[in-house]
Amino acid sequence: MAVKASKGGPVSRIDHCVDVHLQSIGDTRGSLIVANQGKEIPFNFRRVYFLHQVPPGESRGHHAHRRLEQVLVCVAGAVEVTVDDGTQSRMVPLVEPSTGLYIPPMIWRGLSRFSESAVVLSIVSEKYDEADYIRDYRDFQAEVRR
Ligand code: T46
């Protein structure tokens, strides 16, 4: 995971949202993609879930997590992920299953423009805990400023 400042300035929190390159093993039978804890996935993961059958025009997310770290991988189809650290935002298209996006804590994320039949895998560091969510953008900005 290489972290680089986005505009030549100091590294900010959004610069820690980086591509994750999964190991892809292909042969004549097709392709096998691997995510190893501690290698491609830079945290110990406790939970995996996926989003699918998202209706056209629908979006997901629109929240931040206080502690949770995440890697999102669009294992089928394509999706756009917008990440926002309260100061800067960036849109990251996920278009192929061997490249995911790492999202550290305290980043607002939204997923939109799901293609038909898109499946988005989420690998996360924490068990489900509603108290870890910040679901109001103004609350998020206030916590970022603190
Ligand atoms: C994220 C994006 C990409 C559970 O009961 N257990 C779970 O593990 C999860 C993830 C959700 N839920 C419940 C909570 C809600 O009642 O399922 C319902 C839908 O969850 P939510 O509205 O948070 O769904 P998304 O797609 O907006 O967000 C989810 C994850 O919650 C979130 O961590 O980053 O996918």
PDB file of N, CA, C and O in Angstrom, residues 94-137:
ATOM      1  N   LEU A  94     -14.390   1.453  -9.047  1.00  0.00           N
ATOM      2  CA  LEU A  94     -13.919   0.063  -8.878  1.00  0.00           C
ATOM      3  C   LEU A  94     -14.487  -0.721 -10.048  1.00  0.00           C
ATOM      4  O   LEU A  94     -15.706  -0.895 -10.162  1.00  0.00           O
ATOM      5  N   VAL A  95     -13.609  -1.182 -10.899  1.00  0.00           N
ATOM      6  CA  VAL A  95     -14.069  -1.749 -12.173  1.00  0.00           C
ATOM      7  C   VAL A  95     -13.556  -3.153 -12.435  1.00  0.00           C
ATOM      8  O   VAL A  95     -13.920  -3.772 -13.426  1.00  0.00           O
ATOM      9  N   GLU A  96     -12.681  -3.626 -11.580  1.00  0.00           N
ATOM     10  CA  GLU A  96     -12.192  -4.986 -11.823  1.00  0.00           C
ATOM     11  C   GLU A  96     -11.873  -5.673 -10.500  1.00  0.00           C
ATOM     12  O   GLU A  96     -11.523  -5.016  -9.522  1.00  0.00           O
ATOM     13  N   PRO A  97     -12.039  -7.003 -10.454  1.00  0.00           N
ATOM     14  CA  PRO A  97     -12.037  -7.711  -9.171  1.00  0.00           C
ATOM     15  C   PRO A  97     -10.679  -7.866  -8.511  1.00  0.00           C
ATOM     16  O   PRO A  97     -10.621  -8.282  -7.355  1.00  0.00           O
ATOM     17  N   SER A  98      -9.589  -7.539  -9.193  1.00  0.00           N
ATOM     18  CA  SER A  98      -8.288  -7.711  -8.545  1.00  0.00           C
ATOM     19  C   SER A  98      -7.763  -6.403  -7.943  1.00  0.00           C
ATOM     20  O   SER A  98      -6.667  -6.378  -7.387  1.00  0.00           O
ATOM     21  N   THR A  99      -8.546  -5.327  -8.051  1.00  0.00           N
ATOM     22  CA  THR A  99      -8.129  -4.058  -7.431  1.00  0.00           C
ATOM     23  C   THR A  99      -9.221  -3.564  -6.504  1.00  0.00           C
ATOM     24  O   THR A  99     -10.352  -3.300  -6.939  1.00  0.00           O
ATOM     25  N   GLY A 100      -8.889  -3.467  -5.225  1.00  0.00           N
ATOM     26  CA  GLY A 100      -9.839  -2.966  -4.236  1.00  0.00           C
ATOM     27  C   GLY A 100      -9.414  -1.609  -3.725  1.00  0.00           C
ATOM     28  O   GLY A 100      -8.418  -1.029  -4.161  1.00  0.00           O
ATOM     29  N   LEU A 101     -10.209  -1.101  -2.794  1.00  0.00           N
ATOM     30  CA  LEU A 101      -9.922   0.208  -2.202  1.00  0.00           C
ATOM     31  C   LEU A 101      -9.868   0.044  -0.686  1.00  0.00           C
ATOM     32  O   LEU A 101     -10.830  -0.445  -0.073  1.00  0.00           O
ATOM     33  N   TYR A 102      -8.750   0.464  -0.097  1.00  0.00           N
ATOM     34  CA  TYR A 102      -8.621   0.484   1.364  1.00  0.00           C
ATOM     35  C   TYR A 102      -9.183   1.802   1.892  1.00  0.00           C
ATOM     36  O   TYR A 102      -8.852   2.879   1.376  1.00  0.00           O
ATOM     37  N   ILE A 103     -10.029   1.718   2.923  1.00  0.00           N
ATOM     38  CA  ILE A 103     -10.599   2.923   3.545  1.00  0.00           C
ATOM     39  C   ILE A 103     -10.290   2.867   5.041  1.00  0.00           C
ATOM     40  O   ILE A 103     -10.743   1.965   5.749  1.00  0.00           O
ATOM     41  N   PRO A 104      -9.506   3.820   5.540  1.00  0.00           N
ATOM     42  CA  PRO A 104      -9.189   3.837   6.980  1.00  0.00           C
ATOM     43  C   PRO A 104     -10.362   4.402   7.780  1.00  0.00           C
ATOM     44  O   PRO A 104     -11.361   4.850   7.204  1.00  0.00           O
ATOM     45  N   PRO A 105     -10.258   4.423   9.112  1.00  0.00           N
ATOM     46  CA  PRO A 105     -11.325   5.021   9.925  1.00  0.00           C
ATOM     47  C   PRO A 105     -11.511   6.509   9.615  1.00  0.00           C
ATOM     48  O   PRO A 105     -10.617   7.171   9.084  1.00  0.00           O
ATOM     49  N   MET A 106     -12.686   7.020   9.975  1.00  0.00           N
ATOM     50  CA  MET A 106     -13.020   8.445   9.871  1.00  0.00           C
ATOM     51  C   MET A 106     -12.934   8.978   8.436  1.00  0.00           C
ATOM     52  O   MET A 106     -12.390  10.047   8.170  1.00  0.00           O
ATOM     53  N   ILE A 107     -13.465   8.162   7.532  1.00  0.00           N
ATOM     54  CA  ILE A 107     -13.640   8.586   6.138  1.00  0.00           C
ATOM     55  C   ILE A 107     -15.112   8.368   5.789  1.00  0.00           C
ATOM     56  O   ILE A 107     -15.636   7.265   5.956  1.00  0.00           O
ATOM     57  N   TRP A 108     -15.756   9.414   5.314  1.00  0.00           N
ATOM     58  CA  TRP A 108     -17.140   9.308   4.834  1.00  0.00           C
ATOM     59  C   TRP A 108     -17.100   8.602   3.487  1.00  0.00           C
ATOM     60  O   TRP A 108     -16.263   8.927   2.638  1.00  0.00           O
ATOM     61  N   ARG A 109     -17.972   7.600   3.279  1.00  0.00           N
ATOM     62  CA  ARG A 109     -17.964   6.893   1.990  1.00  0.00           C
ATOM     63  C   ARG A 109     -19.386   6.743   1.452  1.00  0.00           C
ATOM     64  O   ARG A 109     -20.356   6.590   2.221  1.00  0.00           O
ATOM     65  N   GLY A 110     -19.483   6.832   0.134  1.00  0.00           N
ATOM     66  CA  GLY A 110     -20.753   6.585  -0.545  1.00  0.00           C
ATOM     67  C   GLY A 110     -20.486   5.733  -1.765  1.00  0.00           C
ATOM     68  O   GLY A 110     -19.464   5.915  -2.440  1.00  0.00           O
ATOM     69  N   LEU A 111     -21.374   4.792  -2.029  1.00  0.00           N
ATOM     70  CA  LEU A 111     -21.224   3.921  -3.203  1.00  0.00           C
ATOM     71  C   LEU A 111     -22.396   4.188  -4.133  1.00  0.00           C
ATOM     72  O   LEU A 111     -23.561   4.140  -3.690  1.00  0.00           O
ATOM     73  N   SER A 112     -22.104   4.472  -5.386  1.00  0.00           N
ATOM     74  CA  SER A 112     -23.177   4.811  -6.325  1.00  0.00           C
ATOM     75  C   SER A 112     -22.837   4.276  -7.708  1.00  0.00           C
ATOM     76  O   SER A 112     -21.749   3.735  -7.936  1.00  0.00           O
ATOM     77  N   ARG A 113     -23.796   4.469  -8.623  1.00  0.00           N
ATOM     78  CA  ARG A 113     -23.626   4.025 -10.011  1.00  0.00           C
ATOM     79  C   ARG A 113     -23.232   2.544 -10.088  1.00  0.00           C
ATOM     80  O   ARG A 113     -22.280   2.168 -10.786  1.00  0.00           O
ATOM     81  N   PHE A 114     -23.959   1.725  -9.327  1.00  0.00           N
ATOM     82  CA  PHE A 114     -23.753   0.274  -9.414  1.00  0.00           C
ATOM     83  C   PHE A 114     -24.160  -0.171 -10.821  1.00  0.00           C
ATOM     84  O   PHE A 114     -25.267   0.147 -11.275  1.00  0.00           O
ATOM     85  N   SER A 115     -23.305  -0.912 -11.491  1.00  0.00           N
ATOM     86  CA  SER A 115     -23.708  -1.461 -12.788  1.00  0.00           C
ATOM     87  C   SER A 115     -24.665  -2.630 -12.543  1.00  0.00           C
ATOM     88  O   SER A 115     -24.765  -3.153 -11.423  1.00  0.00           O
ATOM     89  N   GLU A 116     -25.334  -3.027 -13.586  1.00  0.00           N
ATOM     90  CA  GLU A 116     -26.251  -4.162 -13.461  1.00  0.00           C
ATOM     91  C   GLU A 116     -25.466  -5.393 -12.991  1.00  0.00           C
ATOM     92  O   GLU A 116     -24.355  -5.641 -13.463  1.00  0.00           O
ATOM     93  N   SER A 117     -25.980  -6.120 -12.053  1.00  0.00           N
ATOM     94  CA  SER A 117     -25.354  -7.333 -11.515  1.00  0.00           C
ATOM     95  C   SER A 117     -24.056  -7.070 -10.749  1.00  0.00           C
ATOM     96  O   SER A 117     -23.269  -7.998 -10.536  1.00  0.00           O
ATOM     97  N   ALA A 118     -23.810  -5.832 -10.335  1.00  0.00           N
ATOM     98  CA  ALA A 118     -22.590  -5.555  -9.563  1.00  0.00           C
ATOM     99  C   ALA A 118     -22.662  -6.266  -8.211  1.00  0.00           C
ATOM    100  O   ALA A 118     -23.726  -6.347  -7.585  1.00  0.00           O
ATOM    101  N   VAL A 119     -21.514  -6.764  -7.784  1.00  0.00           N
ATOM    102  CA  VAL A 119     -21.373  -7.374  -6.455  1.00  0.00           C
ATOM    103  C   VAL A 119     -20.163  -6.717  -5.792  1.00  0.00           C
ATOM    104  O   VAL A 119     -19.053  -6.763  -6.345  1.00  0.00           O
ATOM    105  N   VAL A 120     -20.379  -6.098  -4.641  1.00  0.00           N
ATOM    106  CA  VAL A 120     -19.286  -5.395  -3.956  1.00  0.00           C
ATOM    107  C   VAL A 120     -18.998  -6.113  -2.641  1.00  0.00           C
ATOM    108  O   VAL A 120     -19.838  -6.161  -1.743  1.00  0.00           O
ATOM    109  N   LEU A 121     -17.792  -6.646  -2.570  1.00  0.00           N
ATOM    110  CA  LEU A 121     -17.340  -7.361  -1.376  1.00  0.00           C
ATOM    111  C   LEU A 121     -16.699  -6.369  -0.414  1.00  0.00           C
ATOM    112  O   LEU A 121     -15.930  -5.490  -0.835  1.00  0.00           O
ATOM    113  N   SER A 122     -17.020  -6.527   0.869  1.00  0.00           N
ATOM    114  CA  SER A 122     -16.465  -5.644   1.895  1.00  0.00           C
ATOM    115  C   SER A 122     -15.787  -6.514   2.949  1.00  0.00           C
ATOM    116  O   SER A 122     -16.415  -7.390   3.540  1.00  0.00           O
ATOM    117  N   ILE A 123     -14.514  -6.242   3.155  1.00  0.00           N
ATOM    118  CA  ILE A 123     -13.707  -6.981   4.137  1.00  0.00           C
ATOM    119  C   ILE A 123     -13.388  -5.978   5.240  1.00  0.00           C
ATOM    120  O   ILE A 123     -12.813  -4.913   4.950  1.00  0.00           O
ATOM    121  N   VAL A 124     -13.782  -6.272   6.482  1.00  0.00           N
ATOM    122  CA  VAL A 124     -13.675  -5.234   7.516  1.00  0.00           C
ATOM    123  C   VAL A 124     -13.018  -5.756   8.791  1.00  0.00           C
ATOM    124  O   VAL A 124     -13.022  -6.955   9.081  1.00  0.00           O
ATOM    125  N   SER A 125     -12.504  -4.797   9.548  1.00  0.00           N
ATOM    126  CA  SER A 125     -11.683  -5.129  10.723  1.00  0.00           C
ATOM    127  C   SER A 125     -12.500  -5.361  11.981  1.00  0.00           C
ATOM    128  O   SER A 125     -11.952  -5.841  12.972  1.00  0.00           O
ATOM    129  N   GLU A 126     -13.799  -4.973  11.974  1.00  0.00           N
ATOM    130  CA  GLU A 126     -14.573  -4.998  13.220  1.00  0.00           C
ATOM    131  C   GLU A 126     -15.856  -5.807  13.051  1.00  0.00           C
ATOM    132  O   GLU A 126     -16.387  -5.921  11.943  1.00  0.00           O
ATOM    133  N   LYS A 127     -16.357  -6.305  14.172  1.00  0.00           N
ATOM    134  CA  LYS A 127     -17.696  -6.885  14.177  1.00  0.00           C
ATOM    135  C   LYS A 127     -18.716  -5.773  13.956  1.00  0.00           C
ATOM    136  O   LYS A 127     -18.413  -4.599  14.168  1.00  0.00           O
ATOM    137  N   TYR A 128     -19.922  -6.159  13.578  1.00  0.00           N
ATOM    138  CA  TYR A 128     -20.954  -5.145  13.369  1.00  0.00           C
ATOM    139  C   TYR A 128     -21.267  -4.446  14.698  1.00  0.00           C
ATOM    140  O   TYR A 128     -21.543  -5.094  15.701  1.00  0.00           O
ATOM    141  N   ASP A 129     -21.203  -3.113  14.678  1.00  0.00           N
ATOM    142  CA  ASP A 129     -21.482  -2.321  15.876  1.00  0.00           C
ATOM    143  C   ASP A 129     -22.047  -0.972  15.423  1.00  0.00           C
ATOM    144  O   ASP A 129     -21.307  -0.132  14.897  1.00  0.00           O
ATOM    145  N   GLU A 130     -23.331  -0.790  15.601  1.00  0.00           N
ATOM    146  CA  GLU A 130     -23.964   0.447  15.130  1.00  0.00           C
ATOM    147  C   GLU A 130     -23.319   1.682  15.777  1.00  0.00           C
ATOM    148  O   GLU A 130     -23.280   2.755  15.170  1.00  0.00           O
ATOM    149  N   ALA A 131     -22.752   1.529  16.982  1.00  0.00           N
ATOM    150  CA  ALA A 131     -22.132   2.668  17.667  1.00  0.00           C
ATOM    151  C   ALA A 131     -20.860   3.150  16.953  1.00  0.00           C
ATOM    152  O   ALA A 131     -20.371   4.250  17.223  1.00  0.00           O
ATOM    153  N   ASP A 132     -20.341   2.328  16.053  1.00  0.00           N
ATOM    154  CA  ASP A 132     -19.142   2.719  15.302  1.00  0.00           C
ATOM    155  C   ASP A 132     -19.487   3.598  14.100  1.00  0.00           C
ATOM    156  O   ASP A 132     -18.601   4.196  13.482  1.00  0.00           O
ATOM    157  N   TYR A 133     -20.782   3.683  13.759  1.00  0.00           N
ATOM    158  CA  TYR A 133     -21.199   4.437  12.567  1.00  0.00           C
ATOM    159  C   TYR A 133     -21.418   5.913  12.911  1.00  0.00           C
ATOM    160  O   TYR A 133     -21.948   6.235  13.974  1.00  0.00           O
ATOM    161  N   ILE A 134     -21.047   6.795  11.994  1.00  0.00           N
ATOM    162  CA  ILE A 134     -21.483   8.201  12.023  1.00  0.00           C
ATOM    163  C   ILE A 134     -22.337   8.361  10.774  1.00  0.00           C
ATOM    164  O   ILE A 134     -21.826   8.289   9.654  1.00  0.00           O
ATOM    165  N   ARG A 135     -23.624   8.521  10.955  1.00  0.00           N
ATOM    166  CA  ARG A 135     -24.528   8.499   9.798  1.00  0.00           C
ATOM    167  C   ARG A 135     -25.016   9.887   9.404  1.00  0.00           C
ATOM    168  O   ARG A 135     -25.759  10.031   8.439  1.00  0.00           O
ATOM    169  N   ASP A 136     -24.595  10.910  10.149  1.00  0.00           N
ATOM    170  CA  ASP A 136     -24.978  12.283   9.820  1.00  0.00           C
ATOM    171  C   ASP A 136     -23.704  13.030   9.419  1.00  0.00           C
ATOM    172  O   ASP A 136     -22.723  13.052  10.183  1.00  0.00           O
ATOM    173  N   TYR A 137     -23.714  13.642   8.220  1.00  0.00           N
ATOM    174  CA  TYR A 137     -22.476  14.249   7.715  1.00  0.00           C
ATOM    175  C   TYR A 137     -21.994  15.397   8.605  1.00  0.00           C
ATOM    176  O   TYR A 137     -20.790  15.573   8.786  1.00  0.00           O
TER     177      TYR A 137
END
